[in-house]
Short mmCIF file of C-alpha atoms (C1' of nucleotides) in Angstrom, two decimals:
data_model
loop_
_atom_site.label_atom_id
_atom_site.label_comp_id
_atom_site.label_asym_id
_atom_site.label_seq_id
_atom_site.Cartn_x
_atom_site.Cartn_y
_atom_site.Cartn_z
CA UNK A 25 2.71 1.94 -4.15
CA UNK A 26 -0.26 -0.07 -4.79
CA UNK A 27 -1.47 -2.34 -2.07
CA UNK A 28 -0.88 -5.51 -4.12
CA UNK A 29 2.81 -5.25 -5.14
CA UNK A 30 4.94 -5.70 -8.18
CA UNK A 31 6.44 -8.86 -6.18
CA UNK A 32 2.89 -10.53 -6.41
CA UNK A 33 2.52 -9.66 -9.94
CA UNK A 34 6.09 -11.37 -10.99
CA UNK A 35 5.37 -14.16 -8.52
CA UNK A 36 2.07 -15.09 -10.47
CA UNK A 37 3.55 -14.70 -13.86
CA UNK A 38 6.39 -17.13 -12.92
CA UNK A 39 3.96 -19.48 -11.42
CA UNK A 40 1.79 -19.36 -14.66
CA UNK A 41 4.77 -20.69 -16.54
CA UNK A 42 5.24 -23.71 -14.17
CA UNK A 43 1.73 -24.76 -14.76
CA UNK A 44 1.79 -28.20 -16.72
CA UNK A 45 5.59 -28.53 -16.03
CA UNK A 46 5.62 -31.36 -13.54
CA UNK A 47 9.03 -32.99 -14.09
CA UNK A 48 11.61 -30.24 -15.15
CA UNK A 49 12.55 -27.86 -12.56
CA UNK A 50 12.88 -24.24 -13.83
CA UNK A 51 15.41 -21.72 -12.13
CA UNK A 52 14.31 -18.48 -10.91
CA UNK A 53 17.10 -16.95 -13.20
CA UNK A 54 15.41 -18.57 -16.45
CA UNK A 55 12.14 -17.37 -15.38
CA UNK A 56 13.59 -13.87 -14.92
CA UNK A 57 15.23 -13.65 -18.32
CA UNK A 58 12.16 -15.30 -19.92
CA UNK A 59 10.16 -12.32 -18.90
CA UNK A 60 12.67 -9.61 -18.72
CA UNK A 61 12.53 -8.82 -15.10
CA UNK A 62 15.29 -8.67 -12.56
CA UNK A 63 16.84 -12.19 -11.75
CA UNK A 64 17.91 -10.78 -8.26
CA UNK A 65 14.60 -9.61 -7.40
CA UNK A 66 12.88 -12.62 -8.46
CA UNK A 67 15.26 -14.68 -6.31
CA UNK A 68 14.04 -12.90 -3.20
CA UNK A 69 10.29 -13.96 -4.10
CA UNK A 70 10.72 -17.49 -4.62
CA UNK A 71 11.73 -18.62 -1.26
CA UNK A 72 8.62 -17.10 0.29
CA UNK A 73 6.47 -19.19 -2.31
CA UNK A 74 8.54 -22.17 -1.17
CA UNK A 75 7.60 -21.62 2.59
CA UNK A 76 4.27 -21.40 1.87
CA UNK A 77 4.26 -24.67 0.22
CA UNK A 78 3.30 -23.33 -3.24
CA UNK A 79 6.52 -24.60 -5.11
CA UNK A 80 9.02 -27.21 -4.35
CA UNK A 81 12.68 -26.41 -4.52
CA UNK A 82 15.44 -28.60 -5.76
CA UNK A 83 19.11 -27.34 -5.19
CA UNK A 84 22.07 -27.57 -7.12
CA UNK A 85 22.85 -27.67 -10.92
CA UNK A 86 19.73 -28.25 -12.96
CA UNK A 87 17.72 -27.38 -9.85
CA UNK A 88 14.90 -24.96 -9.87
CA UNK A 89 11.22 -24.82 -8.89
CA UNK A 90 8.04 -26.81 -9.56
CA UNK A 91 4.58 -26.30 -8.37
CA UNK A 92 4.23 -28.16 -5.18
CA UNK A 93 0.23 -29.17 -5.79
CA UNK A 94 -2.14 -28.89 -8.68
CA UNK A 95 -2.62 -25.50 -10.36
CA UNK A 96 -6.23 -25.79 -9.62
CA UNK A 97 -5.50 -25.77 -6.00
CA UNK A 98 -3.30 -22.67 -5.97
CA UNK A 99 -5.43 -19.52 -5.72
CA UNK A 100 -4.42 -15.95 -6.14
CA UNK A 101 -5.03 -15.44 -2.54
CA UNK A 102 -2.50 -18.18 -1.61
CA UNK A 103 0.02 -16.42 -3.70
CA UNK A 104 -0.72 -12.95 -2.24
CA UNK A 105 -0.51 -14.01 1.28
CA UNK A 106 2.67 -15.99 0.69
CA UNK A 107 4.50 -12.96 -0.59
CA UNK A 108 2.81 -10.27 1.15
CA UNK A 109 2.14 -11.99 4.48
CA UNK A 110 -1.52 -11.19 4.98
CA UNK A 111 -1.03 -7.54 5.56
CA UNK A 112 -4.29 -5.79 6.17
CA UNK A 113 -6.11 -3.43 3.98
CA UNK A 114 -6.54 -1.14 6.90
CA UNK A 115 -4.89 -0.39 10.10
CA UNK A 116 -7.45 1.02 12.67
CA UNK A 117 -5.99 3.63 15.16
CA UNK A 118 -8.60 3.20 17.68
CA UNK A 119 -9.59 6.83 17.54
CA UNK A 120 -13.11 6.13 19.30
CA UNK A 121 -11.23 5.65 22.55
CA UNK A 122 -9.95 9.05 22.38
CA UNK A 123 -12.96 11.15 22.37
CA UNK A 124 -12.48 14.12 24.76
CA UNK A 125 -15.83 13.82 26.44
CA UNK A 126 -14.58 10.62 27.99
CA UNK A 127 -12.01 12.13 29.88
CA UNK A 128 -9.03 10.07 30.77
CA UNK A 129 -10.77 6.78 30.47
CA UNK A 130 -13.15 5.74 27.71
CA UNK A 131 -16.16 3.77 29.00
CA UNK A 132 -16.58 0.11 28.16
CA UNK A 133 -19.57 0.60 25.62
CA UNK A 134 -17.25 2.71 23.64
CA UNK A 135 -14.29 0.34 23.23
CA UNK A 136 -16.17 -2.94 23.22
CA UNK A 137 -16.24 -5.06 20.01
CA UNK A 138 -14.90 -3.83 16.54
CA UNK A 139 -14.81 -0.28 15.87
CA UNK A 140 -17.85 0.38 13.21
CA UNK A 141 -15.58 1.94 10.79
CA UNK A 142 -12.98 -0.87 11.11
CA UNK A 143 -15.91 -3.39 10.46
CA UNK A 144 -16.78 -1.78 7.13
CA UNK A 145 -13.08 -1.93 6.24
CA UNK A 146 -12.92 -5.57 7.20
CA UNK A 147 -15.76 -6.32 5.16
CA UNK A 148 -14.47 -4.85 2.18
CA UNK A 149 -11.16 -6.53 2.63
CA UNK A 150 -13.00 -9.70 2.92
CA UNK A 151 -14.78 -9.02 -0.36
CA UNK A 152 -11.41 -8.57 -2.04
CA UNK A 153 -9.96 -11.62 -0.60
CA UNK A 154 -12.85 -13.85 -1.47
CA UNK A 155 -12.48 -12.62 -5.02
CA UNK A 156 -8.61 -13.62 -5.01
CA UNK A 157 -9.79 -17.00 -3.45
CA UNK A 158 -11.91 -17.72 -6.34
CA UNK A 159 -9.26 -17.39 -8.95
CA UNK A 160 -6.56 -20.12 -9.46
CA UNK A 161 -3.42 -20.41 -11.44
CA UNK A 162 -5.29 -23.05 -13.58
CA UNK A 163 -8.37 -20.91 -14.44
CA UNK A 164 -6.19 -18.06 -15.42
CA UNK A 165 -3.73 -19.87 -17.15
CA UNK A 166 -6.22 -21.39 -19.28
CA UNK A 167 -7.67 -18.16 -20.09
CA UNK A 168 -4.38 -16.91 -21.25
CA UNK A 169 -3.73 -20.10 -23.41
CA UNK A 170 -6.97 -19.56 -25.10
CA UNK A 171 -5.69 -16.19 -26.34
CA UNK A 172 -2.08 -17.57 -27.51
CA UNK A 173 -1.77 -19.62 -30.72
CA UNK A 174 -1.49 -23.34 -30.26
CA UNK A 175 2.34 -23.28 -30.98
CA UNK A 176 2.97 -20.86 -28.25
CA UNK A 177 3.34 -23.34 -25.43
CA UNK A 178 5.78 -25.47 -27.29
CA UNK A 179 7.60 -22.38 -28.02
CA UNK A 180 8.29 -21.51 -24.67
CA UNK A 181 9.15 -25.04 -23.44
CA UNK A 182 11.67 -25.03 -26.44
CA UNK A 183 13.10 -21.51 -25.15
CA UNK A 184 13.54 -23.14 -21.62
CA UNK A 185 14.97 -26.20 -22.92
CA UNK A 186 17.58 -24.40 -25.19
CA UNK A 187 18.71 -22.35 -22.32
CA UNK A 188 19.37 -25.43 -20.00
CA UNK A 189 21.01 -27.61 -22.73
CA UNK A 190 22.65 -24.40 -24.17
CA UNK A 191 24.56 -23.82 -20.94
CA UNK A 192 25.64 -27.60 -20.89
CA UNK A 193 26.88 -28.10 -24.32
CA UNK A 194 27.96 -24.69 -25.47
CA UNK A 195 29.81 -23.68 -22.45
CA UNK A 196 27.47 -21.40 -20.65
CA UNK A 197 26.61 -19.06 -23.49
CA UNK A 198 23.01 -18.14 -23.17
CA UNK A 199 20.97 -19.11 -26.12
CA UNK A 200 19.32 -15.78 -26.85
CA UNK A 201 17.04 -15.01 -29.86
CA UNK A 202 17.01 -11.34 -29.42
CA UNK A 203 19.41 -9.90 -31.85
CA UNK A 204 21.30 -6.83 -31.40
CA UNK B 30 1.29 1.54 5.45
CA UNK B 31 -2.03 0.10 4.71
CA UNK B 32 -3.79 0.63 1.45
CA UNK B 33 -6.77 2.66 3.18
CA UNK B 34 -4.83 5.33 5.24
CA UNK B 35 -4.99 6.95 8.35
CA UNK B 36 -6.36 9.90 6.65
CA UNK B 37 -9.39 8.17 5.46
CA UNK B 38 -10.08 7.02 9.07
CA UNK B 39 -9.63 10.40 10.51
CA UNK B 40 -12.04 11.80 7.81
CA UNK B 41 -14.73 9.37 8.23
CA UNK B 42 -14.50 9.83 12.17
CA UNK B 43 -14.88 13.49 11.64
CA UNK B 44 -17.69 13.18 9.29
CA UNK B 45 -19.67 11.02 11.57
CA UNK B 46 -19.65 13.92 14.17
CA UNK B 47 -21.07 16.10 11.40
CA UNK B 48 -24.16 13.77 10.79
CA UNK B 49 -27.05 15.48 12.20
CA UNK B 50 -25.36 18.98 12.57
CA UNK B 51 -26.95 20.92 10.02
CA UNK B 52 -26.70 24.52 10.92
CA UNK B 53 -23.53 24.94 13.29
CA UNK B 54 -20.39 24.62 11.40
CA UNK B 55 -17.84 22.96 13.23
CA UNK B 56 -13.92 23.74 12.91
CA UNK B 57 -11.41 21.15 12.03
CA UNK B 58 -9.34 22.20 15.10
CA UNK B 59 -12.50 21.35 17.30
CA UNK B 60 -12.91 18.11 15.62
CA UNK B 61 -9.28 17.38 16.29
CA UNK B 62 -9.20 18.06 19.97
CA UNK B 63 -12.69 16.26 20.36
CA UNK B 64 -10.95 13.19 18.93
CA UNK B 65 -7.53 13.45 20.28
CA UNK B 66 -5.87 13.67 16.58
CA UNK B 67 -3.42 16.12 15.28
CA UNK B 68 -5.12 19.54 14.31
CA UNK B 69 -2.70 20.45 11.70
CA UNK B 70 -2.92 17.10 9.80
CA UNK B 71 -6.84 17.22 10.06
CA UNK B 72 -6.55 20.72 8.36
CA UNK B 73 -4.84 19.08 5.57
CA UNK B 74 -7.66 16.43 5.08
CA UNK B 75 -10.75 18.66 5.19
CA UNK B 76 -9.91 20.79 1.86
CA UNK B 77 -9.93 17.37 -0.02
CA UNK B 78 -13.44 16.62 1.12
CA UNK B 79 -14.47 20.11 0.17
CA UNK B 80 -13.38 19.76 -3.19
CA UNK B 81 -15.08 16.35 -3.57
CA UNK B 82 -18.33 18.27 -2.47
CA UNK B 83 -18.79 16.16 0.63
CA UNK B 84 -18.54 19.12 3.11
CA UNK B 85 -19.14 22.80 2.69
CA UNK B 86 -16.76 25.23 4.48
CA UNK B 87 -17.51 28.60 5.96
CA UNK B 88 -14.53 30.90 6.61
CA UNK B 89 -13.63 33.36 9.00
CA UNK B 90 -14.51 33.42 12.84
CA UNK B 91 -17.12 30.85 13.79
CA UNK B 92 -16.53 29.15 10.52
CA UNK B 93 -16.00 25.18 9.95
CA UNK B 94 -17.55 22.71 8.12
CA UNK B 95 -21.07 21.13 7.58
CA UNK B 96 -22.00 18.10 5.44
CA UNK B 97 -22.64 19.28 1.83
CA UNK B 98 -25.67 16.50 1.34
CA UNK B 99 -27.56 14.06 3.62
CA UNK B 100 -25.41 11.61 5.18
CA UNK B 101 -27.24 8.71 3.57
CA UNK B 102 -25.87 9.90 0.24
CA UNK B 103 -22.35 9.99 1.45
CA UNK B 104 -20.73 6.63 1.23
CA UNK B 105 -17.49 5.22 2.55
CA UNK B 106 -16.23 4.95 -0.99
CA UNK B 107 -16.84 8.70 -1.65
CA UNK B 108 -14.66 9.60 1.23
CA UNK B 109 -12.02 7.06 0.32
CA UNK B 110 -11.93 8.55 -3.34
CA UNK B 111 -12.05 12.24 -2.23
CA UNK B 112 -9.03 11.76 0.36
CA UNK B 113 -6.83 9.38 -1.63
CA UNK B 114 -7.63 10.04 -5.14
CA UNK B 115 -9.03 6.70 -6.59
CA UNK B 116 -5.43 4.81 -6.29
CA UNK B 117 -5.45 1.39 -7.83
CA UNK B 118 -5.20 -1.63 -5.60
CA UNK B 119 -2.68 -2.95 -8.41
CA UNK B 120 -0.38 -1.36 -10.75
CA UNK B 121 0.18 -3.56 -13.78
CA UNK B 122 3.77 -3.46 -14.97
CA UNK B 123 2.75 -5.36 -18.37
CA UNK B 124 5.21 -8.17 -18.04
CA UNK B 125 3.44 -10.01 -20.49
CA UNK B 126 4.75 -8.06 -23.43
CA UNK B 127 8.45 -8.77 -22.42
CA UNK B 128 8.51 -12.40 -23.05
CA UNK B 129 11.68 -13.38 -24.26
CA UNK B 130 10.29 -15.46 -27.16
CA UNK B 131 8.69 -12.68 -28.59
CA UNK B 132 11.96 -10.96 -29.29
CA UNK B 133 11.94 -7.26 -29.67
CA UNK B 134 8.50 -6.71 -30.75
CA UNK B 135 5.57 -8.78 -28.80
CA UNK B 136 2.80 -9.81 -31.30
CA UNK B 137 -0.85 -8.31 -31.08
CA UNK B 138 -2.40 -11.13 -29.61
CA UNK B 139 -0.25 -11.03 -26.34
CA UNK B 140 -0.81 -7.45 -25.48
CA UNK B 141 -4.54 -7.04 -26.70
CA UNK B 142 -7.13 -6.36 -24.07
CA UNK B 143 -6.42 -6.29 -20.37
CA UNK B 144 -3.72 -8.74 -18.74
CA UNK B 145 -5.22 -11.83 -17.28
CA UNK B 146 -3.42 -11.27 -14.01
CA UNK B 147 -4.58 -7.34 -14.04
CA UNK B 148 -8.22 -8.55 -14.79
CA UNK B 149 -8.34 -10.71 -11.54
CA UNK B 150 -6.87 -7.84 -9.62
CA UNK B 151 -9.47 -5.31 -11.19
CA UNK B 152 -12.28 -7.84 -10.10
CA UNK B 153 -11.06 -7.74 -6.51
CA UNK B 154 -10.66 -3.91 -6.30
CA UNK B 155 -14.27 -3.75 -7.70
CA UNK B 156 -15.46 -6.05 -5.08
CA UNK B 157 -13.92 -3.81 -2.37
CA UNK B 158 -15.16 -0.76 -3.85
CA UNK B 159 -18.68 -2.11 -4.19
CA UNK B 160 -18.61 -2.96 -0.29
CA UNK B 161 -17.40 0.70 0.50
CA UNK B 162 -20.13 1.94 -1.76
CA UNK B 163 -22.87 0.22 0.15
CA UNK B 164 -22.10 1.77 3.33
CA UNK B 165 -23.04 5.29 4.09
CA UNK B 166 -22.18 7.76 6.98
CA UNK B 167 -25.98 7.38 7.87
CA UNK B 168 -25.99 3.58 8.38
CA UNK B 169 -22.52 3.49 10.30
CA UNK B 170 -23.62 6.60 12.49
CA UNK B 171 -26.78 4.82 13.26
CA UNK B 172 -25.02 1.68 14.11
CA UNK B 173 -22.86 3.43 16.40
CA UNK B 174 -25.39 5.40 17.95
CA UNK B 175 -27.10 2.28 19.09
CA UNK B 176 -24.18 1.33 21.13
CA UNK B 177 -23.92 4.77 22.95
CA UNK B 178 -26.14 5.65 25.77
CA UNK B 179 -28.84 8.11 24.91
CA UNK B 180 -27.42 11.25 26.44
CA UNK B 181 -24.00 10.66 24.72
CA UNK B 182 -25.14 13.02 21.54
CA UNK B 183 -26.04 15.65 23.81
CA UNK B 184 -22.98 15.28 25.85
CA UNK B 185 -20.86 15.80 22.50
CA UNK B 186 -22.96 18.80 21.33
CA UNK B 187 -22.37 20.35 24.81
CA UNK B 188 -18.62 19.81 24.37
CA UNK B 189 -18.69 21.45 21.09
CA UNK B 190 -20.83 24.47 22.20
CA UNK B 191 -18.75 24.95 25.30
CA UNK B 192 -15.66 25.22 23.20
CA UNK B 193 -17.13 27.95 20.76
CA UNK B 194 -18.68 29.98 23.32
CA UNK B 195 -15.67 29.29 25.90
CA UNK B 196 -13.35 30.87 23.39
CA UNK B 197 -15.94 33.78 22.97
CA UNK B 198 -16.52 34.58 26.56
CA UNK B 199 -13.57 33.24 28.47
CA UNK B 200 -10.95 34.70 26.31
CA UNK B 201 -9.71 31.58 24.36
CA UNK B 202 -9.02 29.44 27.25
CA UNK B 203 -10.11 25.91 25.78
CA UNK B 204 -12.55 24.10 28.03
CA UNK B 205 -10.71 20.95 28.62
CA UNK B 206 -12.02 18.17 30.96
CA UNK B 207 -8.69 16.18 30.98
CA UNK B 208 -6.94 17.32 34.17
CA UNK B 209 -2.96 17.42 34.31
"C1'" DT C 11 -8.00 45.40 14.70
"C1'" DG C 12 -7.19 41.04 16.13
"C1'" DA C 13 -8.47 36.26 16.87
"C1'" DA C 14 -10.57 32.49 14.76
"C1'" DC C 15 -11.17 30.51 10.73
"C1'" DG C 16 -9.94 27.71 5.81
"C1'" DC C 17 -6.36 27.07 2.56
"C1'" DA C 18 -1.84 26.21 0.32
"C1'" DG C 19 2.72 24.61 0.25
"C1'" DA C 20 7.16 23.50 2.06
"C1'" DC C 21 9.36 20.80 5.11
"C1'" DT C 22 10.73 16.49 8.08
"C1'" DA C 23 10.97 11.55 9.88
"C1'" DA C 24 9.69 7.08 9.31
"C1'" DT C 25 8.42 3.18 6.69
"C1'" DA C 26 7.99 0.32 2.56
"C1'" DC C 27 8.89 -1.17 -1.82
"C1'" DA C 28 11.85 -2.23 -5.78
"C1'" DG C 29 16.20 -3.69 -6.63
"C1'" DT C 30 21.45 -4.98 -6.11
"C1'" DC C 31 25.17 -7.54 -4.16
"C1'" DG C 32 27.89 -10.77 -1.88
"C1'" DG C 33 28.52 -14.83 0.67
"C1'" DC C 34 27.14 -19.76 1.98
"C1'" DG C 35 25.65 -24.51 1.39
"C1'" DT C 36 24.39 -28.00 -2.15
"C1'" DT C 37 24.23 -30.64 -6.32
"C1'" DT C 38 25.95 -32.16 -10.75
"C1'" DG C 39 29.14 -32.62 -14.75
"C1'" DC C 40 33.61 -33.00 -16.43
"C1'" DG D 4 37.82 -33.10 -6.82
"C1'" DC D 5 36.75 -28.64 -8.92
"C1'" DA D 6 33.99 -25.35 -11.01
"C1'" DA D 7 29.47 -23.74 -12.40
"C1'" DA D 8 24.65 -23.51 -11.41
"C1'" DC D 9 21.62 -23.73 -8.37
"C1'" DG D 10 18.76 -21.99 -3.84
"C1'" DC D 11 18.90 -19.22 0.49
"C1'" DC D 12 20.15 -15.37 3.43
"C1'" DG D 13 21.27 -10.84 5.00
"C1'" DA D 14 22.76 -6.35 4.19
"C1'" DC D 15 22.64 -2.63 1.59
"C1'" DT D 16 20.71 1.53 -1.53
"C1'" DG D 17 17.32 4.68 -3.93
"C1'" DT D 18 12.92 6.37 -4.14
"C1'" DA D 19 8.16 7.07 -3.14
"C1'" DT D 20 4.36 7.53 0.21
"C1'" DT D 21 2.68 8.63 4.62
"C1'" DA D 22 2.04 10.88 8.93
"C1'" DG D 23 2.52 15.10 10.79
"C1'" DT D 24 4.56 19.96 11.60
"C1'" DC D 25 5.01 24.73 10.36
"C1'" DT D 26 4.51 29.25 8.34
"C1'" DG D 27 1.95 32.52 5.64
"C1'" DC D 28 -2.02 34.05 3.16
"C1'" DG D 29 -6.96 35.71 2.75
"C1'" DT D 30 -11.43 35.93 4.87
"C1'" DT D 31 -14.93 36.95 8.48
"C1'" DC D 32 -16.58 38.73 12.55
"C1'" DA D 33 -16.68 40.72 17.31
#
DNA sequence: TGAACGCAGACTAATACAGTCGGCGTTTGC
DNA sequence: GCAAACGCCGACTGTATTAGTCTGCGTTCA
């Protein structure tokens, strides 16, 4: 699998729908159906975002999630680390200390400091993380909204409202607009 | 596992031993024992480096590997791609096209071009790859040799020569300096 | 000829990831 | 007060990848 996982992808997609949605919590189930992904899988991702302080949860009926801070202060790196837990790009096996000419015990100069190869990998990882840190939910959300027609945001808000009120007034029958 | 694998780590460590070793091929078995890693595992890595044109192989007794071009023209990125095959940092699932408000068929504006999230990941991947491309076997090898005492390179060359000649003159008994 | 090579492919064990399921505590509407 | 809609947690499954082993084949050289 790829280093940046599907969980992160789903998480960011969901968070983008929460941008500019400050007073109405949205449930992970609704977000899942809105995007056509697995509800139970999304339900595993959101608690991590909540623990990292990226979203706020409200429990009970009509509960759901809201962004915990403004979208321009939530970077892609925040989301990646929240979901994946700062997993390293490279896992140094410290091969340098095993050189046969050292015998049983490697000399100090060989194992002091960071392995030269590891240092390059850390530098590459930093470059990647710096890029992720430079992009926020606000900047990417805005870029997406410039592509979408003006009515799109309203359509989505309407879809979500329909689902919530549809459950309340029509006895739990989901309001789907996909015929079959 | 980490995105940059142990195979790459072993590969780079081996290639660094081949720097400045232009006329005497070294076998993957000797490189494995020199570094205390699995010979059969290393034997799986080298053919990929050979197919990528990073090393040249010579078969038969006294065969082995040499760098196929100067060390200052072999970057870390070359080695990573040779061994891992340009695997992407992120695998976009095209969630954007599944939005429920679109119904069965997503409109063109939604799926045109690169997904905004994917674009950020590609940018991060490029930053990582640019860093890996900027580092060569020559630069890192030199950095390592500055840490090592002057006699170290000779010690290693001696160890390798002992192993080759030891096999020839002493009937295949490996010249190990680690007692047990 | 045989040992030391490279090379290819099958195989195994461990891990991680995507996804599912069931149970529990909380909140709200009827 | 009860049931449905929530969040949250842990156990579970299937599949893909990785690290590592093993066997067999063709080549080279003493």
